Coordinates of C-alpha atoms and ligand atoms in Angstrom, one line a residue:
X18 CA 40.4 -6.2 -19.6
X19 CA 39.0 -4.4 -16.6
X20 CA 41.6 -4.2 -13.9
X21 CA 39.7 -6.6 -11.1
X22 CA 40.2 -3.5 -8.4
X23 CA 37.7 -1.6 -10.3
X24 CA 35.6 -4.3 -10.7
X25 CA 35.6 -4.4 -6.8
X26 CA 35.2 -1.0 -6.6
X27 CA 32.7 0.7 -9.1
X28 CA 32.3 3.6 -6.8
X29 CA 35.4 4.7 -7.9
X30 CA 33.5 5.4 -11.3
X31 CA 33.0 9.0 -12.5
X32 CA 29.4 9.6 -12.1
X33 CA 27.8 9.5 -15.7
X34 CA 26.2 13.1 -16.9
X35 CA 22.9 11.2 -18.1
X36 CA 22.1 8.4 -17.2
X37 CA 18.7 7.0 -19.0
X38 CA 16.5 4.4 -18.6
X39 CA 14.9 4.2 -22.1
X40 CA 11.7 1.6 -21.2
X41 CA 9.7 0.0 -23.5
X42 CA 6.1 -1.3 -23.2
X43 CA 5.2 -5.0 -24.3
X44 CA 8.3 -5.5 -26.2
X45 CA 9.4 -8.9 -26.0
X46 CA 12.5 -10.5 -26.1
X47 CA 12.8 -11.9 -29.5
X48 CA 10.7 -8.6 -30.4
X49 CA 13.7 -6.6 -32.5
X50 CA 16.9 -6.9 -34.7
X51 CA 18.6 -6.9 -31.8
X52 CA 17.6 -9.7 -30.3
X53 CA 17.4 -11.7 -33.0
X54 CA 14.4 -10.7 -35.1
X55 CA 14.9 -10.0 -38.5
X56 CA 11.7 -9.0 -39.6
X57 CA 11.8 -5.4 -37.7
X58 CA 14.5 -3.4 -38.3
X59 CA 15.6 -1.2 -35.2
X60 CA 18.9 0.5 -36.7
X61 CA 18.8 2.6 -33.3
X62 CA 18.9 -0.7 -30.9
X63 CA 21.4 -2.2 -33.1
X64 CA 24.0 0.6 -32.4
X65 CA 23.3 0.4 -28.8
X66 CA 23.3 -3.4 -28.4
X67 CA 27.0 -3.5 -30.6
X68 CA 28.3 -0.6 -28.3
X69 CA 27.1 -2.0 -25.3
X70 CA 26.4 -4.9 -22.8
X71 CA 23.5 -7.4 -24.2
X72 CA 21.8 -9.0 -21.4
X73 CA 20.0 -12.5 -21.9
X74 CA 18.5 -13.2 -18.0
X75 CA 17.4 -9.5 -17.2
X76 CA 13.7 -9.4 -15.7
X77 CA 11.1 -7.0 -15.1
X78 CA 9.5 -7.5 -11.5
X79 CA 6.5 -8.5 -13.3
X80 CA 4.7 -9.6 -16.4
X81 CA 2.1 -6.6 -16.2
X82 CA 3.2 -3.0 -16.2
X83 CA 1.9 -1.2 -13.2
X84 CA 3.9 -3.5 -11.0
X85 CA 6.9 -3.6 -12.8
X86 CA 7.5 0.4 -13.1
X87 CA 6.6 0.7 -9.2
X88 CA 9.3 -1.5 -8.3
X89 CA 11.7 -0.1 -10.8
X90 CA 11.1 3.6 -9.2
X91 CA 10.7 2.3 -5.8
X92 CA 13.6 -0.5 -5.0
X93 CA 10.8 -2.5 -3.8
X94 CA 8.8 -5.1 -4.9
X95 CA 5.1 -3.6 -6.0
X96 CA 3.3 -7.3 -5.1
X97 CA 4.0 -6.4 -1.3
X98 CA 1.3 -3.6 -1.1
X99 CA -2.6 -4.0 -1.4
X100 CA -4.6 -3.8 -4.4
X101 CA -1.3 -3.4 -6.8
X102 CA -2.5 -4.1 -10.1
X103 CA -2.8 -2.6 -13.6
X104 CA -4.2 0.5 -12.2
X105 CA -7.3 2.4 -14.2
X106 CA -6.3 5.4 -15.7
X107 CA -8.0 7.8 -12.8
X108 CA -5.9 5.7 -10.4
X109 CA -4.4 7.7 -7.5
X110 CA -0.9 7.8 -6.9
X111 CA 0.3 4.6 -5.7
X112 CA 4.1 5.8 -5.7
X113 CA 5.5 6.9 -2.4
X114 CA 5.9 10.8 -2.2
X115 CA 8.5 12.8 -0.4
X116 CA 8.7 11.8 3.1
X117 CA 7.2 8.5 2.8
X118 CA 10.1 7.0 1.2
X119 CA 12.7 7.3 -1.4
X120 CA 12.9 6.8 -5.1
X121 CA 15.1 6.1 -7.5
X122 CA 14.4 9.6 -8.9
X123 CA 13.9 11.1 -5.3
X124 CA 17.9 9.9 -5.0
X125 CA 19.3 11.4 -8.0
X126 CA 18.3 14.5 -7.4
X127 CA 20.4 14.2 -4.0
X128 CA 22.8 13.2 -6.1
X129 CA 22.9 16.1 -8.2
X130 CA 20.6 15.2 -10.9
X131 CA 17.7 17.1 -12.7
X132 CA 15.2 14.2 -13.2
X133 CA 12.9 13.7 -15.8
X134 CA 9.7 11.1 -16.6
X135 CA 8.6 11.5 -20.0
X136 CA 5.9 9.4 -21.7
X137 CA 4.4 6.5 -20.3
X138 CA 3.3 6.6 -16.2
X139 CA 0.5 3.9 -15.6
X140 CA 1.6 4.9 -11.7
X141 CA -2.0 7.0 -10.8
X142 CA -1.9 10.6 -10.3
X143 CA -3.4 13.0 -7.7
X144 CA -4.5 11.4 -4.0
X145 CA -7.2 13.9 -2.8
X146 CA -11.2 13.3 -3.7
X147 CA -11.7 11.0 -5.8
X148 CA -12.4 11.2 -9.0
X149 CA -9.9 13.1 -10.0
X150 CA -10.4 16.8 -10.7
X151 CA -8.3 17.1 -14.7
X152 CA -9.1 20.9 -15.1
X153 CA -7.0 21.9 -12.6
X154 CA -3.4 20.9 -11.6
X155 CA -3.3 17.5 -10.4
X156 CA -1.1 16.8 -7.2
X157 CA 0.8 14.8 -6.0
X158 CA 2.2 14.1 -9.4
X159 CA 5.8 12.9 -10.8
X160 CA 6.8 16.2 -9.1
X161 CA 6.4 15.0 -5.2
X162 CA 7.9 11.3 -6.1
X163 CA 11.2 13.3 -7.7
X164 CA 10.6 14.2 -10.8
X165 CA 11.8 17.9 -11.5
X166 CA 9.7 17.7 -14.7
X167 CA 7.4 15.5 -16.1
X168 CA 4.9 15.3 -19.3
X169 CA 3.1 11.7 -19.2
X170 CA 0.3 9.9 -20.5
X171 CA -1.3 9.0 -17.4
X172 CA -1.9 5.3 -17.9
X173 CA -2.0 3.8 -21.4
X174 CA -2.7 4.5 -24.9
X175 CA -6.1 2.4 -24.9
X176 CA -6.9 4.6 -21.5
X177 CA -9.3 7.6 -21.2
X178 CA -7.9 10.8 -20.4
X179 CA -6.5 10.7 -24.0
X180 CA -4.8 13.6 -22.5
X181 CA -0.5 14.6 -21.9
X182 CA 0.1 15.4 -18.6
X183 CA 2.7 18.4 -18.2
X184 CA 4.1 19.1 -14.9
X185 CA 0.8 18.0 -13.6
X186 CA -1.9 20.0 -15.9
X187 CA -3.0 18.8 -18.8
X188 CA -1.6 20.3 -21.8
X189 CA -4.0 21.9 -24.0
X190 CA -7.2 22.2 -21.4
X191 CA -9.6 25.0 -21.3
X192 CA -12.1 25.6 -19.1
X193 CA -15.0 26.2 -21.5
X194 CA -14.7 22.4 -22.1
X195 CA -13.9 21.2 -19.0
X196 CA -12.5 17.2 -19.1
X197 CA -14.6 14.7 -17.1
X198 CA -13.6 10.8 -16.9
X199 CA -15.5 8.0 -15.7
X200 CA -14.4 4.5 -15.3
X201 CA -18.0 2.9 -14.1
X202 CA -19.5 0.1 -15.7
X203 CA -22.6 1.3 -17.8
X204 CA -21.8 4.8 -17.2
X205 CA -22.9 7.0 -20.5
X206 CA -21.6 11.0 -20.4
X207 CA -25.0 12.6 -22.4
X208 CA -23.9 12.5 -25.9
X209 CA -20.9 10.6 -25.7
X210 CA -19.9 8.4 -28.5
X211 CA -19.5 4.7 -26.8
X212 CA -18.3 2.3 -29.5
X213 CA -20.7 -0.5 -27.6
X214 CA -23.7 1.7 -28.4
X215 CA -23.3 1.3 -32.3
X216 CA -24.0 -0.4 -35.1
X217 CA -21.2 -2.1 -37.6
X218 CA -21.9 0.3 -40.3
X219 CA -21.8 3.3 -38.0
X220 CA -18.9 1.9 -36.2
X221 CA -17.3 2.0 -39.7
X222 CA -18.1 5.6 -40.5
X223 CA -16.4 6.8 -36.7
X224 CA -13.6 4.1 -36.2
X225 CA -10.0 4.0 -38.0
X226 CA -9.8 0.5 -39.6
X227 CA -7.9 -1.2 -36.9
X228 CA -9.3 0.9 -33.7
X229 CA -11.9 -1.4 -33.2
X230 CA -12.5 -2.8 -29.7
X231 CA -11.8 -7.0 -29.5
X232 CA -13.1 -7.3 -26.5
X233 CA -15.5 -5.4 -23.9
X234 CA -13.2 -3.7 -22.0
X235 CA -12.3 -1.6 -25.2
X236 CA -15.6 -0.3 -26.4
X237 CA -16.5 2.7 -24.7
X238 CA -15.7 6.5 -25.7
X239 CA -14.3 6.4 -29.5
X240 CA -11.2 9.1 -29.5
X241 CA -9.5 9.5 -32.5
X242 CA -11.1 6.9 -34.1
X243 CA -10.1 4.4 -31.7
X244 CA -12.3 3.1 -28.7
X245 CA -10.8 3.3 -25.4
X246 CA -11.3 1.8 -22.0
X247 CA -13.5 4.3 -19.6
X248 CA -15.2 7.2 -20.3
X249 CA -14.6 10.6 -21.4
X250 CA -15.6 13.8 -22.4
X251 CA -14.5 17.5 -23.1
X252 CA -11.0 18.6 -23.4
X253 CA -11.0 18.7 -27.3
X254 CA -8.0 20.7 -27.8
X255 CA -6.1 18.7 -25.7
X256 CA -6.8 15.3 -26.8
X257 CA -4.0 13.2 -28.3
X258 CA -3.4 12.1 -31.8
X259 CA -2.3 8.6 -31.5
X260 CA -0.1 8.7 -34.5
X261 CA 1.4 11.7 -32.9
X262 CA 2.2 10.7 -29.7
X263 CA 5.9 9.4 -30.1
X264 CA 6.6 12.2 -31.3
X265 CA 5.0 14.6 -29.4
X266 CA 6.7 12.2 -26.5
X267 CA 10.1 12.2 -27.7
X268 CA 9.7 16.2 -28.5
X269 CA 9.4 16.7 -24.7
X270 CA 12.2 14.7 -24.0
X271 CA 14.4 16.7 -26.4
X272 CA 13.6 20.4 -24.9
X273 CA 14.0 19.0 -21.0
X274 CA 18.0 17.5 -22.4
X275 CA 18.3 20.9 -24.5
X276 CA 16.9 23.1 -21.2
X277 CA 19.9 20.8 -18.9
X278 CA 22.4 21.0 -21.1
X279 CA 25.6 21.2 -19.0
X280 CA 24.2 19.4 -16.0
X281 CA 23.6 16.1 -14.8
X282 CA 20.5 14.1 -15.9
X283 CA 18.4 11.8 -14.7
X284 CA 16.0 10.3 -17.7
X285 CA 12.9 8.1 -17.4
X286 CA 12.1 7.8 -20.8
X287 CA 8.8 5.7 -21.4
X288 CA 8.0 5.3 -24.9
X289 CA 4.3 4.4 -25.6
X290 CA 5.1 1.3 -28.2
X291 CA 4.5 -1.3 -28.4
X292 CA 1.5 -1.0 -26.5
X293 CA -2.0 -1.4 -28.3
X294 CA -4.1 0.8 -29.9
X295 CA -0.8 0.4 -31.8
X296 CA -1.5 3.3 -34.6
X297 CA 2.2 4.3 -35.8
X298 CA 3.0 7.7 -37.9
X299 CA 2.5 7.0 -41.7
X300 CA 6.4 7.3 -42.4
X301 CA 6.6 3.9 -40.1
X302 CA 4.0 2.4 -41.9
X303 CA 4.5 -0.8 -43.7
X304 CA 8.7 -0.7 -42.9
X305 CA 8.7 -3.9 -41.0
X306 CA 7.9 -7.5 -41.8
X307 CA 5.3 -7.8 -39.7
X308 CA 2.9 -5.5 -40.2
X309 CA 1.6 -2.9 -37.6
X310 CA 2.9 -4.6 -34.4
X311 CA 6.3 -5.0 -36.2
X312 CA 5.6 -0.9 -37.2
X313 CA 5.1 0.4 -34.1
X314 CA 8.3 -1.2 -32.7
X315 CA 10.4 0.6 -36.2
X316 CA 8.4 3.3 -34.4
X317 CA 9.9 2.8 -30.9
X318 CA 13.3 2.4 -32.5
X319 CA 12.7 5.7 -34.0
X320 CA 12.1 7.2 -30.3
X321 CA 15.5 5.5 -29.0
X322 CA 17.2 7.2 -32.0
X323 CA 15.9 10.7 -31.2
X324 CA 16.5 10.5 -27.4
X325 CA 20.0 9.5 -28.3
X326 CA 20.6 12.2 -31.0
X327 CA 19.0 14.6 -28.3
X328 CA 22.0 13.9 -26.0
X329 CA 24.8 14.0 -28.6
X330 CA 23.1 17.2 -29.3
X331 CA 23.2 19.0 -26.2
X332 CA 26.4 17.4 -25.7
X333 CA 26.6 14.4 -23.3
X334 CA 29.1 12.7 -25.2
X335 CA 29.0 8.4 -25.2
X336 CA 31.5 8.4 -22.4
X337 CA 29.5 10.7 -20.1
X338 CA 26.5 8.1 -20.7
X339 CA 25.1 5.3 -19.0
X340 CA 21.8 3.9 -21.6
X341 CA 19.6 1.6 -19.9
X342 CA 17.5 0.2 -22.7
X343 CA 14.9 -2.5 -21.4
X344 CA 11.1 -3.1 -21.3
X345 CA 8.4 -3.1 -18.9
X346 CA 6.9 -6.7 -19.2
X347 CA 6.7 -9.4 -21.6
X348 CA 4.9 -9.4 -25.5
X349 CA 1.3 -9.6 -26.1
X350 CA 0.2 -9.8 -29.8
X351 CA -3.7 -9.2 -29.3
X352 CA -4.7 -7.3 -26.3
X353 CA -8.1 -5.7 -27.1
X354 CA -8.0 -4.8 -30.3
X355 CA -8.6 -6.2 -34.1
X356 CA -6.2 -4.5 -35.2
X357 CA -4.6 -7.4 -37.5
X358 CA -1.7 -8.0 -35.6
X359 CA -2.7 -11.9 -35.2
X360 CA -2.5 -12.2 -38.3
X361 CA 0.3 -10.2 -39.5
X362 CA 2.7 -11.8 -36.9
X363 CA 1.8 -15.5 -37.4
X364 CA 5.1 -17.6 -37.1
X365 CA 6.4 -14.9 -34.7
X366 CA 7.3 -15.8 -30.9
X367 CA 8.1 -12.4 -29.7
X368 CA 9.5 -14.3 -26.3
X369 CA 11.7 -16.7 -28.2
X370 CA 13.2 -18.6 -27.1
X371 CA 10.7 -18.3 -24.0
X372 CA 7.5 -19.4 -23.7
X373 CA 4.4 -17.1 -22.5
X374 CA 4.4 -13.4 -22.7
X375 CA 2.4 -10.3 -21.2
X376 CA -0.1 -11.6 -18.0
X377 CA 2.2 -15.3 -17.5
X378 CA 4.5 -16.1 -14.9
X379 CA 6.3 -18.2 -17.9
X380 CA 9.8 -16.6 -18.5
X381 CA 8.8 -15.0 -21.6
X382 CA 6.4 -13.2 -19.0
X383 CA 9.6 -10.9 -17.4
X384 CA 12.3 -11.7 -19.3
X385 CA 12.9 -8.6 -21.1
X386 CA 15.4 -7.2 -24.0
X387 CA 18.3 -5.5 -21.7
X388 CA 21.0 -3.6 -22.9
X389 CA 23.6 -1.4 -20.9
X390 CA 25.6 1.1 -23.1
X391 CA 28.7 3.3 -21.1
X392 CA 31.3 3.7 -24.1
X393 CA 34.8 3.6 -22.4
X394 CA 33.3 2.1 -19.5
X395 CA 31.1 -0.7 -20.3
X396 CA 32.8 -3.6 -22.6
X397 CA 30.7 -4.5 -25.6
X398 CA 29.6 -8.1 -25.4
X399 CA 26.7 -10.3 -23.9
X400 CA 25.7 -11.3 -20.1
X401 CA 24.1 -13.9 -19.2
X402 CA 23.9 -12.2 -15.6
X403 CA 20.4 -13.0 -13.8
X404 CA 19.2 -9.4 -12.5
X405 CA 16.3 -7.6 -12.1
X406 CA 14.7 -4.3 -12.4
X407 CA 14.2 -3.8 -9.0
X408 CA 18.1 -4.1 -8.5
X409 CA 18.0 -0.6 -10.5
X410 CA 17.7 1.2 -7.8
X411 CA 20.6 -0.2 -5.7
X412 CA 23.2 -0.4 -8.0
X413 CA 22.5 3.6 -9.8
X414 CA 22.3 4.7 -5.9
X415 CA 25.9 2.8 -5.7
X416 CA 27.1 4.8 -9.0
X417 CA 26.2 8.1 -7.9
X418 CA 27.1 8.1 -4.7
X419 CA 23.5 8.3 -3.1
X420 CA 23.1 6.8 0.5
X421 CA 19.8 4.8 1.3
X422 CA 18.3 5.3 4.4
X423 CA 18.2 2.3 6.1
X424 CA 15.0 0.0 5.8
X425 CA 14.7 1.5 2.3
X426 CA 14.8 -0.3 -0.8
X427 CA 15.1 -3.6 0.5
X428 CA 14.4 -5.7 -2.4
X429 CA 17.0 -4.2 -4.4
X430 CA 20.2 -5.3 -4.4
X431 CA 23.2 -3.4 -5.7
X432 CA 23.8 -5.3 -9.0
X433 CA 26.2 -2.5 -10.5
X434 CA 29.6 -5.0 -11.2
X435 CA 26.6 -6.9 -13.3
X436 CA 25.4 -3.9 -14.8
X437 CA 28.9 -3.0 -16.1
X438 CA 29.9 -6.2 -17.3
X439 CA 32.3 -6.9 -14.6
X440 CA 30.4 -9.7 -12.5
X441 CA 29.2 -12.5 -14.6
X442 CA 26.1 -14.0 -12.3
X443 CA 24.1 -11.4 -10.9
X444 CA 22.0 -12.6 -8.8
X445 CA 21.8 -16.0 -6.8
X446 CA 17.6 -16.0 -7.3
X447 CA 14.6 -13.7 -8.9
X448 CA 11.0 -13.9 -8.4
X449 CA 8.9 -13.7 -11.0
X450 CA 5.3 -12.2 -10.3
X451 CA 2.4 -11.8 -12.9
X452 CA -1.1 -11.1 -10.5
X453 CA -1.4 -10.6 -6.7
X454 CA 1.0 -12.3 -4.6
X455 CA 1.2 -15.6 -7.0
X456 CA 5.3 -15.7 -7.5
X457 CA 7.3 -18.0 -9.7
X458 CA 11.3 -18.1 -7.8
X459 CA 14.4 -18.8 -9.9
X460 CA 17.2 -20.1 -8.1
X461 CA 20.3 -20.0 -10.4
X462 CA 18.6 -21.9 -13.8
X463 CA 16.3 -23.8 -11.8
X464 CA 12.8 -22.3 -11.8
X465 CA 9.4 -22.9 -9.8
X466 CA 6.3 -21.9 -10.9
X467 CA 2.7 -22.3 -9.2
X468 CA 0.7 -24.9 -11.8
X469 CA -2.6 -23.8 -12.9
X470 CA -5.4 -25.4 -11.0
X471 CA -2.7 -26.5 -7.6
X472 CA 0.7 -27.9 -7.0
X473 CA 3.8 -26.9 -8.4
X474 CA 6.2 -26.9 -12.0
X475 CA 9.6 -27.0 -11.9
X476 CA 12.1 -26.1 -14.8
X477 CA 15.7 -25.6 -15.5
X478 CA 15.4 -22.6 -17.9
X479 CA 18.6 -23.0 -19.3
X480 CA 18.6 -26.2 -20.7
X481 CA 14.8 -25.9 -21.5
X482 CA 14.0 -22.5 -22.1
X483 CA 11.0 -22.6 -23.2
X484 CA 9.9 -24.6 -20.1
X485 CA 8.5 -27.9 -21.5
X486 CA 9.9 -30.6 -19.1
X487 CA 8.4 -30.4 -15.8
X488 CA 10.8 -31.8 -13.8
X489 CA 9.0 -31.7 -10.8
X490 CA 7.9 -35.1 -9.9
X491 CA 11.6 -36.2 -10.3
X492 CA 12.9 -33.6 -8.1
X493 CA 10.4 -33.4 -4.9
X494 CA 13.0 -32.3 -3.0
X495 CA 14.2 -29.4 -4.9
X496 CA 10.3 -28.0 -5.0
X497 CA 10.3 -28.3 -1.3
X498 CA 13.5 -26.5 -0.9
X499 CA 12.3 -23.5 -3.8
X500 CA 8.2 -23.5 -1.7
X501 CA 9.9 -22.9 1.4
X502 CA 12.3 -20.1 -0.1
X503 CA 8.9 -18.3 -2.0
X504 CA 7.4 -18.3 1.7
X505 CA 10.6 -16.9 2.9
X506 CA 11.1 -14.1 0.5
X507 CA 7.4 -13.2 1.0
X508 CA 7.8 -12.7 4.7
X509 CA 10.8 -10.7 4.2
X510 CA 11.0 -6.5 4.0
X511 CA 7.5 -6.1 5.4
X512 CA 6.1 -9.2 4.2
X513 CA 2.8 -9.0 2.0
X514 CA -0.6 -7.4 2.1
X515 CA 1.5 -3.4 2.9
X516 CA -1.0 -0.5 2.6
X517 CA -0.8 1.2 -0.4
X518 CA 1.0 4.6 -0.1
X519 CA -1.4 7.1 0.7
X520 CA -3.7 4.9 2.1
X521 CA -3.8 4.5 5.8
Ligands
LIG623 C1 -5.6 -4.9 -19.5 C2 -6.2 -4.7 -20.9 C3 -5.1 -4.6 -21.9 C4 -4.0 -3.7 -21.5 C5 -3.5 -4.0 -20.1 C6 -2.5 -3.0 -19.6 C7 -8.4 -5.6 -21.0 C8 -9.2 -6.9 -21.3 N1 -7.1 -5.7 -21.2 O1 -6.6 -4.9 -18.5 O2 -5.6 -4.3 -23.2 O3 -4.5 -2.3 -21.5 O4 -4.6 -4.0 -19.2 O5 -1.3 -3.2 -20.1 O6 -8.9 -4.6 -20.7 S1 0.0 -2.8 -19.3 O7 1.1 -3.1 -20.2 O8 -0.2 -1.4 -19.0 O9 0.0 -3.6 -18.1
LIG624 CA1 3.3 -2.9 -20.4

């Protein structure tokens, strides 16, 4: 047992040497072994989840990723600022940068920390003429938000540039093939190869088997044998393989916790899967039991076990480790491409015991896999603690020491006695967000959600998880109460409708 004084006081912690937050993209909660799937096998999350703290009410700020990784890095929720939304990938940076306000990466470096974002950053880059200029280095970048070094994708897999970012220049460019991106509708670079523009038989000559587009958001420039969303052309040599890129992901990650071995680290580790165009390495192909949605997760599992073997490797030992394992919003099993997945996971809710997913203000929309490993810190066991991302922030600000300046951060709370296993509730209420400023509020298990077409759902989440009962014609009162706290949390910390950083 945890002596209560320390549970009182976690300051009195020693400050871990890394801390992590590994984060996951579309992975669900009933998504891996871990949580209960047994048709993908994720050996690495296994480990962590039996040496470490399971969580079952953890949330992302939002079912859509954008959203959710701005209010992780920021302590503040993203649905208060204009024109949040899944961003395109020539997106400027929507992140405040030094002297606007401060991170969660901006604050471990005060604390001591070198700080590193690797993978995944869906947060824009670059905030001078549009469109952005990708042959030379981009700025402001990972670097001005805190980020001592950084090599990104900068927004998704299924986004043109099909480019890694390092420290703001694109790996790989030359100037005799200078990159250009386009994201307006009916825009053709001369020459370009648009999937749109072609016929099934060519489309089967240029396209890997399951790149092809579902929809028309996903049939423009063909890279890799995979159609993408936007345009793009040049920069051959630097163009991503997609079966490469958790690798070449989890390869950066490796050298920056080789270069700091000794020091204090900061990691945000964004791993690409489960995202689509899901297109794992041959050596994950066919090792789960549900085909390549199930093999791309094997594949993220993979990522977690070479970040962790990384560390052991450069010597952070367990103890000197806080692991953050989560997930950036809820499942999805198609999202824009035929790539058989619908078919291959029939019979699988990757939000069970939840209902909705990816895009739905429905539980399975934020409530995410969550696990907090410390060895010799942490107790092994489960939580049924309600926290959110946002709370992140707060609470690793509380563990290192960090002060926020006041007016900062305000939607985080300091949720670190939940985080470590020694508070049990979390806390009292979380608001769930999917687009705009439409929010769903839990208050304990009760939950209120806006109804489709007008007027309001309620739910008590625990005892129907999967939110079937609308109990909201026999509870009037309570819907009243939980409207009138929505309006209330909305007005708070600045209220709605904020300018976007770096917009005036
Ligand atoms: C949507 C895409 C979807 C996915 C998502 C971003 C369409 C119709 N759908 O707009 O395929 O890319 O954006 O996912 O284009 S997220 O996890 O980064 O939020
Ligand atoms: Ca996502």
């Amino acid at each position: 047992m945890v002596p209560l004084a320390l549970a009182a006081q976690p300051q009195k912690l020693k400050k871990p040497r890394a801390i992590v937050i590994f984060y996951a993209d579309d992975l669900g909660y009933h998504d891996t072994s871990a949580y209960g799937c047994d048709k993908v096998p994720c050996p690495n999350l296994d480990r962590l989840a039996s040496q470490g703290l399971v969580f079952s009410d953890a949330h992302s700020v939002s079912s859509v990723c954008t959203p959710s990784r701005y209010s992780l890095l920021t302590g503040t929720y993203a649905w208060r600022r204009q024109g949040m939304g899944i961003l395109p990938g020539d997106a400027k940076l929507i992140l405040p940068v030094k002297g606007e306000a401060l991170t969660l990466p901006a604050l471990m470096q005060r604390a001591g920390y070198r700080t590193a974002a690797m993978g995944k950053w869906h947060l824009g880059l670059g905030r001078g003429k549009q469109p952005t200029d990708w042959n030379k280095p981009v700025s402001p970048s990972p670097r001005e938000v805190g980020f001592d070094e950084s090599f990104i994708m900068a927004a998704t897999g299924d986004r043109v540039p099909c480019v890694f970012i390092r420290n703001g220049e694109v790996v790989g460019g030359d100037p005799a093939d200078p990159i250009r991106v386009n994201y307006e509708p009916n825009f053709r670079f001369p020459g370009e190869l648009v999937a749109a523009d072609l016929s099934p038989a060519e489309l089967n000559k240029v396209m890997k088997p399951w790149g092809r587009s579902a929809d028309k958001q996903h049939d423009k420039t063909i890279i890799d044998g995979i159609s993408r969303i936007g345009h793009m052309q040049g920069g051959a040599k630097a163009l991503w393989k997609d079966q490469d890129i958790a690798d070449s992901i989890n390869r950066a990650a490796a050298d920056f916790i080789r270069r700091s071995a000794g020091k204090p680290i900061f990691l945000y580790f964004c791993t690409n899967d489960i995202h689509v165009p899901r297109d794992p390495h041959p050596r994950h192909r066919g090792k789960s039991q549900l085909g390549i949605r199930g093999d791309v997760t094997v594949q993220m599992d993979d990522s977690l076990g070479a970040v962790r073997a990384a560390l052991a490797k450069a010597g952070y030992k367990p103890e000197e480790t806080l692991f953050i394992f989560t997930s950036d919003n809820g499942p999805v099993i198609s999202d824009g491409y035929l790539d058989g997945a619908q078919k291959e996971c029939e019979g699988h809710n990757p939000a069970a015991p939840f209902s909705g997913g990816k895009y739905t203000l429905r539980e399975g929309g934020t409530r995410m896999p969550f696990i907090v490993s410390w060895p010799g810190v942490v107790k092994p066991g489960e939580s049924k603690a309600l926290i959110s991302q946002v709370d992140l922030a707060r609470s690793l600000a509380a563990l290192v020491g960090a002060k926020i300046p006041e007016g900062q951060m305000l939607d985080s709370e300091n949720q670190l006695a939940a985080l470590l296993g020694r508070d049990a509730q979390g806390r009292k209420e979380l608001v769930e967000h999917n687009w705009g400023t439409t929010l769903a509020l839990r208050s304990g298990s009760m939950k209120l959600m806006p109804r489709k077409g007008g007027g309001w759902e309620l739910y008590d989440v625990e005892a129907d998880p999967a939110e079937e009962h609308d109990l909201s014609a026999q509870q009037p009162q309570v819907v009243k109460k939980m409207q009138q706290r929505i309006r209330e949390i909305k007005a708070q910390n600045g209220g709605t409708g904020l300018p976007m950083w770096g917009d005036k």
